[in-house]
Amino acid sequence: MSGWHGWFTIEHREAHSQARTGRLATPHGTVETPVFMPVGTQAAVKTLSPHELRAVGAQIILSNTYHLYLRPGSAVVAAAGGLHRFMAWEGPILTDSGGFQVFSLASLREVTADGVRFRSHLDGSEHLFTPELSMAVQRDLGADIIMCFDECLAFPAPYDAVAASVERTTRWARRCHRAWREEGRPDRQALFGIVQGGVYADLRRRSAEALVELDLPGYAVGGLSVGEPAGLTVAVLEAVVPLLPADRPRYLMGVGTPDLILEAVWRGIDMMDCVLPTRMARHGTVFTSEGRLTVRNAAFARDFRPLDPACDCYACRHFTRAYIRHLLKVNETLGMRLTTIHNLRYLHRFMERLRQAVRADRLPEFRAAFYAGEGAALGFRPPEPATLPGA
Amino acid sequence: MSGWHGWFTIEHREAHSQARTGRLATPHGTVETPVFMPVGTQAAVKTLSPHELRAVGAQIILSNTYHLYLRPGSAVVAAAGGLHRFMAWEGPILTDSGGFQVFSLASLREVTADGVRFRSHLDGSEHLFTPELSMAVQRDLGADIIMCFDECLAFPAPYDAVAASVERTTRWARRCHRAWREEGRPDRQALFGIVQGGVYADLRRRSAEALVELDLPGYAVGGLSVGEPAGLTVAVLEAVVPLLPADRPRYLMGVGTPDLILEAVWRGIDMMDCVLPTRMARHGTVFTSEGRLTVRNAAFARDFRPLDPACDCYACRHFTRAYIRHLLKVNETLGMRLTTIHNLRYLHRFMERLRQAVRADRLPEFRAAFYAGEGAALGFRPPEPATLPGA
């Protein structure tokens, strides 16, 4: 779509890596990249209000088509005036295609040429998801960025299965592209293709080349962060990113730990999402500048310091480890809210520092300092180099 | 305690009732009465942050000694610098004595001359609560207002059982008074006595007179809102309030519906607390100017109005019934937070209107309008007159 040329502006290319900073202009405002997107599965980032999301520095959030399709239904969201108005989040939103949940959460009935017949994980009701339905639902939800309906296999998956899945994902992407252009809102919603292909270099190439032909507003790398070692994640990025058009945003799906964010940005990724930082927080584990804290531990019962003395978030400005531990132990939801606020603030500050390092051409220094200090304290090591089969 | 003369200032006495407005000067700020106190059972009003509490208009909150004694333990709270600092609530706090929960929640082992031996409702561990321990725990928690350790019987209870219970509560109050003066903080913590006596006028009189002899900073009416008809609640107030010193604050424990708040204020009550508005909210029912809404109902699935178009709370300013219903249906805790904010804001605005009516000598008009309009829509009727046995 010619309308999408120039919607993503690259501002700086880092001198020593593939990293770049940029700006994504959406109908709901501009996003500075590289960006981390918190996940609001059911039209809410668990435990948070949209104003708290804004306060932690969130620029854009992700929401899940599969979940919203089941509850409250996309017709309700459309009647509300779209997802932004429904959930009172005025910033940009990205919706996924539903594919990942259909293949992982639902009871799968049948993958046909047309789409996927499945049973809801909630009540067992039967549904048929097709590329066209995913596009229609995402059109009704009204996100700024929407995703092609894809198939995401578990790791490891045999070559032949991945090859067949890439074929299917490619055919579905073409149907999504058509539906988006003919019945969608190609003027207001940016459609991203999703490169699949597992850890097989030639299948990744086949997938990427077919999607690039469609000249989409953006490209995602899918099928990663599904259990493979970090070295393979990185190797796939090194194989795929050079195949994607440099002037389109690149989105790595499902990555949200500081180490992999850093490695992905180094390799030219602009956008990431993950439920991990918020899920970890609800289970009582937080990232801090001094390492990981499992706040529920007895060690913190009388620790009257903030979660992270170096943090400026609402939780760290007002509450102690001892109080947050108490809240988590007695199941007061404020506890999960405070750890969620903290972890998201931590990650958004990390992204700010990362963007600064890119702009200053100091990503190697940032990376070395990270693995020598804060990253090591958090338990992160540089990924072990790995080679892709078929590379 | 002579230090407590004048800590409560009556500003206006309503011309047609026993109602009055006043100001309670505590070490953590001044409270305008009549006042409703939200309940923060475990050092948090469920789902809310202290800043949200402030925003709904909360002036003073209640917290439960029994719960805090078990978790995190009063020594932890004391080490934090007291409950205010522990939970980051800078306003006044009242703690109850633990008596109500010991008799209702715990497995009761034995009531002795010394106190009550019970097993924790959490882990079955055995504890002995005495008046002196209740005072020591409440001293460590550091609330602005603390309560005498009392026995609260269920309704109905036979005369002899209530008589024995009043004797016990009176003896315990004397011991609390002594412990407070000798080992407590009588300079910073106001001790309230609790009038018991069930629905028996002579026992209520006996209880009140014994407590008044102690010249306490304030007096509570306990043993109500335990299942008795509203007419009896009101009749007990009419029997007890005239026996209490006019210049001390009067606190009706466990009342939190607008109708009973109004009736209690009419009869000279200055303070009230109840978990009902917050518990109702978490179950999805809210008070509005147009009646009660059970927001979970399917009727609200596409209702894009605020909970109450006449309300100025955070929930009503930003979110619709449809969205809040969705959140409640999918168990997103933001839903319970929004309904809690709304119900507390509703009640605090109700208290503001009530104080205005008292100051303007218009309480009869306010009461008539309430039962003819908003109160009727909420399902409230004036209590049926009732007579106390032995009155």
PDB file of C-alpha atoms in Angstrom, chain A residues 75-234:
ATOM      1  CA  ALA A  75     -19.442  -6.621  17.800  1.00  0.00           C
ATOM      2  CA  VAL A  76     -19.615  -5.229  21.339  1.00  0.00           C
ATOM      3  CA  VAL A  77     -16.216  -3.581  20.952  1.00  0.00           C
ATOM      4  CA  ALA A  78     -17.261  -2.151  17.582  1.00  0.00           C
ATOM      5  CA  ALA A  79     -20.471  -0.811  19.106  1.00  0.00           C
ATOM      6  CA  ALA A  80     -18.377   0.876  21.802  1.00  0.00           C
ATOM      7  CA  GLY A  81     -16.532   2.734  19.039  1.00  0.00           C
ATOM      8  CA  GLY A  82     -13.564   0.369  18.901  1.00  0.00           C
ATOM      9  CA  LEU A  83     -11.063  -1.021  21.353  1.00  0.00           C
ATOM     10  CA  HIS A  84      -9.444   2.322  22.188  1.00  0.00           C
ATOM     11  CA  ARG A  85     -12.707   3.778  23.401  1.00  0.00           C
ATOM     12  CA  PHE A  86     -13.908   0.519  24.938  1.00  0.00           C
ATOM     13  CA  MET A  87     -10.890   0.299  27.252  1.00  0.00           C
ATOM     14  CA  ALA A  88     -10.197   4.051  27.483  1.00  0.00           C
ATOM     15  CA  TRP A  89      -6.648   3.707  26.139  1.00  0.00           C
ATOM     16  CA  GLU A  90      -6.015   6.590  23.794  1.00  0.00           C
ATOM     17  CA  GLY A  91      -2.628   5.457  22.517  1.00  0.00           C
ATOM     18  CA  PRO A  92      -1.853   3.057  19.682  1.00  0.00           C
ATOM     19  CA  ILE A  93      -2.922  -0.584  19.893  1.00  0.00           C
ATOM     20  CA  LEU A  94      -1.743  -3.701  18.072  1.00  0.00           C
ATOM     21  CA  THR A  95      -3.967  -6.773  17.888  1.00  0.00           C
ATOM     22  CA  ASP A  96      -2.612 -10.204  17.118  1.00  0.00           C
ATOM     23  CA  SER A  97      -4.411 -12.451  14.664  1.00  0.00           C
ATOM     24  CA  GLY A  98      -5.830 -15.045  17.031  1.00  0.00           C
ATOM     25  CA  GLY A  99      -3.675 -17.709  15.421  1.00  0.00           C
ATOM     26  CA  PHE A 100      -1.345 -18.279  18.351  1.00  0.00           C
ATOM     27  CA  GLN A 101      -4.211 -18.841  20.821  1.00  0.00           C
ATOM     28  CA  VAL A 102      -6.258 -20.953  18.418  1.00  0.00           C
ATOM     29  CA  PHE A 103      -3.270 -23.298  18.110  1.00  0.00           C
ATOM     30  CA  SER A 104      -2.207 -23.194  21.771  1.00  0.00           C
ATOM     31  CA  LEU A 105      -5.246 -22.530  23.983  1.00  0.00           C
ATOM     32  CA  ALA A 106      -8.257 -23.883  22.153  1.00  0.00           C
ATOM     33  CA  SER A 107      -9.037 -27.544  21.557  1.00  0.00           C
ATOM     34  CA  LEU A 108      -8.115 -27.845  17.963  1.00  0.00           C
ATOM     35  CA  ARG A 109     -10.648 -29.629  15.824  1.00  0.00           C
ATOM     36  CA  GLU A 110      -9.343 -29.405  12.299  1.00  0.00           C
ATOM     37  CA  VAL A 111      -7.044 -27.364  10.096  1.00  0.00           C
ATOM     38  CA  THR A 112      -8.677 -27.109   6.681  1.00  0.00           C
ATOM     39  CA  ALA A 113      -7.810 -25.289   3.517  1.00  0.00           C
ATOM     40  CA  ASP A 114     -10.301 -22.664   4.627  1.00  0.00           C
ATOM     41  CA  GLY A 115      -9.044 -22.094   8.175  1.00  0.00           C
ATOM     42  CA  VAL A 116      -9.132 -23.626  11.626  1.00  0.00           C
ATOM     43  CA  ARG A 117     -12.094 -25.210  13.326  1.00  0.00           C
ATOM     44  CA  PHE A 118     -11.642 -25.185  17.116  1.00  0.00           C
ATOM     45  CA  ARG A 119     -13.472 -25.343  20.410  1.00  0.00           C
ATOM     46  CA  SER A 120     -13.345 -22.398  22.816  1.00  0.00           C
ATOM     47  CA  HIS A 121     -11.156 -23.008  25.872  1.00  0.00           C
ATOM     48  CA  LEU A 122     -13.923 -21.377  27.915  1.00  0.00           C
ATOM     49  CA  ASP A 123     -17.103 -23.257  27.114  1.00  0.00           C
ATOM     50  CA  GLY A 124     -16.230 -25.761  24.394  1.00  0.00           C
ATOM     51  CA  SER A 125     -18.332 -23.928  21.785  1.00  0.00           C
ATOM     52  CA  GLU A 126     -17.219 -24.549  18.208  1.00  0.00           C
ATOM     53  CA  HIS A 127     -15.808 -21.798  15.988  1.00  0.00           C
ATOM     54  CA  LEU A 128     -14.178 -21.497  12.587  1.00  0.00           C
ATOM     55  CA  PHE A 129     -11.357 -18.996  12.278  1.00  0.00           C
ATOM     56  CA  THR A 130     -10.318 -18.072   8.761  1.00  0.00           C
ATOM     57  CA  PRO A 131      -7.912 -15.417   7.520  1.00  0.00           C
ATOM     58  CA  GLU A 132     -10.965 -13.408   6.443  1.00  0.00           C
ATOM     59  CA  LEU A 133     -12.617 -13.715   9.848  1.00  0.00           C
ATOM     60  CA  SER A 134      -9.420 -12.674  11.620  1.00  0.00           C
ATOM     61  CA  MET A 135      -9.279  -9.605   9.390  1.00  0.00           C
ATOM     62  CA  ALA A 136     -12.951  -8.799   9.990  1.00  0.00           C
ATOM     63  CA  VAL A 137     -12.607  -9.169  13.757  1.00  0.00           C
ATOM     64  CA  GLN A 138      -9.460  -7.054  13.818  1.00  0.00           C
ATOM     65  CA  ARG A 139     -11.168  -4.447  11.630  1.00  0.00           C
ATOM     66  CA  ASP A 140     -14.020  -4.286  14.156  1.00  0.00           C
ATOM     67  CA  LEU A 141     -11.623  -4.036  17.101  1.00  0.00           C
ATOM     68  CA  GLY A 142     -10.019  -1.111  15.289  1.00  0.00           C
ATOM     69  CA  ALA A 143      -6.377  -1.440  16.367  1.00  0.00           C
ATOM     70  CA  ASP A 144      -3.719   0.697  14.666  1.00  0.00           C
ATOM     71  CA  ILE A 145      -1.678  -2.359  13.742  1.00  0.00           C
ATOM     72  CA  ILE A 146      -3.200  -5.733  12.842  1.00  0.00           C
ATOM     73  CA  MET A 147      -1.583  -9.069  12.136  1.00  0.00           C
ATOM     74  CA  CYS A 148      -1.982 -11.694   9.422  1.00  0.00           C
ATOM     75  CA  PHE A 149      -3.570 -14.952  10.572  1.00  0.00           C
ATOM     76  CA  ASP A 150      -0.716 -17.438  10.885  1.00  0.00           C
ATOM     77  CA  GLU A 151       0.130 -20.865  12.170  1.00  0.00           C
ATOM     78  CA  CYS A 152       2.751 -21.022  14.908  1.00  0.00           C
ATOM     79  CA  LEU A 153       4.209 -24.475  15.611  1.00  0.00           C
ATOM     80  CA  ALA A 154       5.782 -25.571  18.880  1.00  0.00           C
ATOM     81  CA  PHE A 155       9.547 -26.105  19.189  1.00  0.00           C
ATOM     82  CA  PRO A 156      10.989 -28.427  18.086  1.00  0.00           C
ATOM     83  CA  ALA A 157       8.976 -29.258  14.962  1.00  0.00           C
ATOM     84  CA  PRO A 158      10.178 -31.483  12.114  1.00  0.00           C
ATOM     85  CA  TYR A 159      11.217 -29.884   8.850  1.00  0.00           C
ATOM     86  CA  ASP A 160       8.313 -31.239   6.811  1.00  0.00           C
ATOM     87  CA  ALA A 161       5.734 -30.001   9.289  1.00  0.00           C
ATOM     88  CA  VAL A 162       7.298 -26.546   9.320  1.00  0.00           C
ATOM     89  CA  ALA A 163       7.471 -26.473   5.535  1.00  0.00           C
ATOM     90  CA  ALA A 164       3.769 -27.298   5.253  1.00  0.00           C
ATOM     91  CA  SER A 165       2.990 -24.710   7.903  1.00  0.00           C
ATOM     92  CA  VAL A 166       4.948 -22.031   6.045  1.00  0.00           C
ATOM     93  CA  GLU A 167       2.966 -22.848   2.902  1.00  0.00           C
ATOM     94  CA  ARG A 168      -0.285 -22.498   4.794  1.00  0.00           C
ATOM     95  CA  THR A 169       0.809 -19.285   6.556  1.00  0.00           C
ATOM     96  CA  THR A 170       1.836 -17.808   3.215  1.00  0.00           C
ATOM     97  CA  ARG A 171      -1.507 -18.647   1.573  1.00  0.00           C
ATOM     98  CA  TRP A 172      -3.344 -17.233   4.586  1.00  0.00           C
ATOM     99  CA  ALA A 173      -1.226 -14.062   4.467  1.00  0.00           C
ATOM    100  CA  ARG A 174      -2.273 -13.507   0.855  1.00  0.00           C
ATOM    101  CA  ARG A 175      -5.921 -13.931   1.816  1.00  0.00           C
ATOM    102  CA  CYS A 176      -5.466 -11.569   4.766  1.00  0.00           C
ATOM    103  CA  HIS A 177      -3.853  -9.032   2.475  1.00  0.00           C
ATOM    104  CA  ARG A 178      -6.779  -9.234   0.063  1.00  0.00           C
ATOM    105  CA  ALA A 179      -9.408  -9.027   2.791  1.00  0.00           C
ATOM    106  CA  TRP A 180      -7.631  -6.072   4.379  1.00  0.00           C
ATOM    107  CA  ARG A 181      -7.481  -4.185   1.074  1.00  0.00           C
ATOM    108  CA  GLU A 182     -11.000  -5.019  -0.055  1.00  0.00           C
ATOM    109  CA  GLU A 183     -13.021  -5.138   3.150  1.00  0.00           C
ATOM    110  CA  GLY A 184     -10.733  -3.669   5.767  1.00  0.00           C
ATOM    111  CA  ARG A 185      -9.439  -0.258   6.731  1.00  0.00           C
ATOM    112  CA  PRO A 186      -6.125  -0.162   4.835  1.00  0.00           C
ATOM    113  CA  ASP A 187      -6.172   3.603   5.323  1.00  0.00           C
ATOM    114  CA  ARG A 188      -6.128   3.379   9.137  1.00  0.00           C
ATOM    115  CA  GLN A 189      -4.880  -0.073  10.074  1.00  0.00           C
ATOM    116  CA  ALA A 190      -1.362  -1.244   9.241  1.00  0.00           C
ATOM    117  CA  LEU A 191      -1.269  -4.936   8.353  1.00  0.00           C
ATOM    118  CA  PHE A 192       1.851  -6.880   9.351  1.00  0.00           C
ATOM    119  CA  GLY A 193       2.915 -10.189   7.858  1.00  0.00           C
ATOM    120  CA  ILE A 194       4.406 -12.842  10.118  1.00  0.00           C
ATOM    121  CA  VAL A 195       7.508 -14.691   8.999  1.00  0.00           C
ATOM    122  CA  GLN A 196       7.420 -18.325  10.117  1.00  0.00           C
ATOM    123  CA  GLY A 197       9.738 -21.218   9.337  1.00  0.00           C
ATOM    124  CA  GLY A 198      10.910 -22.436  12.708  1.00  0.00           C
ATOM    125  CA  VAL A 199      14.679 -22.737  12.988  1.00  0.00           C
ATOM    126  CA  TYR A 200      15.141 -23.690   9.319  1.00  0.00           C
ATOM    127  CA  ALA A 201      16.976 -20.989   7.405  1.00  0.00           C
ATOM    128  CA  ASP A 202      15.608 -21.945   4.000  1.00  0.00           C
ATOM    129  CA  LEU A 203      12.008 -22.035   5.246  1.00  0.00           C
ATOM    130  CA  ARG A 204      12.451 -18.682   6.959  1.00  0.00           C
ATOM    131  CA  ARG A 205      13.754 -17.307   3.669  1.00  0.00           C
ATOM    132  CA  ARG A 206      10.844 -18.790   1.723  1.00  0.00           C
ATOM    133  CA  SER A 207       8.376 -17.293   4.202  1.00  0.00           C
ATOM    134  CA  ALA A 208      10.004 -13.871   4.275  1.00  0.00           C
ATOM    135  CA  GLU A 209      10.317 -13.552   0.501  1.00  0.00           C
ATOM    136  CA  ALA A 210       6.687 -14.445  -0.079  1.00  0.00           C
ATOM    137  CA  LEU A 211       5.513 -11.875   2.468  1.00  0.00           C
ATOM    138  CA  VAL A 212       7.825  -9.152   1.208  1.00  0.00           C
ATOM    139  CA  GLU A 213       6.206  -9.536  -2.214  1.00  0.00           C
ATOM    140  CA  LEU A 214       2.962  -8.322  -0.631  1.00  0.00           C
ATOM    141  CA  ASP A 215       4.613  -4.997   0.270  1.00  0.00           C
ATOM    142  CA  LEU A 216       3.054  -4.871   3.721  1.00  0.00           C
ATOM    143  CA  PRO A 217       3.298  -1.915   6.139  1.00  0.00           C
ATOM    144  CA  GLY A 218       5.354  -4.022   8.567  1.00  0.00           C
ATOM    145  CA  TYR A 219       6.799  -7.455   9.220  1.00  0.00           C
ATOM    146  CA  ALA A 220       6.892  -9.656  12.280  1.00  0.00           C
ATOM    147  CA  VAL A 221       9.130 -12.572  13.119  1.00  0.00           C
ATOM    148  CA  GLY A 222       6.891 -15.221  14.638  1.00  0.00           C
ATOM    149  CA  GLY A 223       7.443 -18.737  15.899  1.00  0.00           C
ATOM    150  CA  LEU A 224      10.211 -17.678  18.278  1.00  0.00           C
ATOM    151  CA  SER A 225      10.284 -17.582  22.066  1.00  0.00           C
ATOM    152  CA  VAL A 226       8.454 -20.919  21.975  1.00  0.00           C
ATOM    153  CA  GLY A 227      11.045 -22.853  23.935  1.00  0.00           C
ATOM    154  CA  GLU A 228      14.125 -22.732  21.682  1.00  0.00           C
ATOM    155  CA  PRO A 229      17.528 -21.749  23.141  1.00  0.00           C
ATOM    156  CA  ALA A 230      18.329 -18.041  22.933  1.00  0.00           C
ATOM    157  CA  GLY A 231      21.187 -18.722  20.519  1.00  0.00           C
ATOM    158  CA  LEU A 232      18.692 -20.070  17.978  1.00  0.00           C
ATOM    159  CA  THR A 233      16.367 -17.100  18.522  1.00  0.00           C
ATOM    160  CA  VAL A 234      19.211 -14.792  17.663  1.00  0.00           C
TER     161      VAL A 234
END
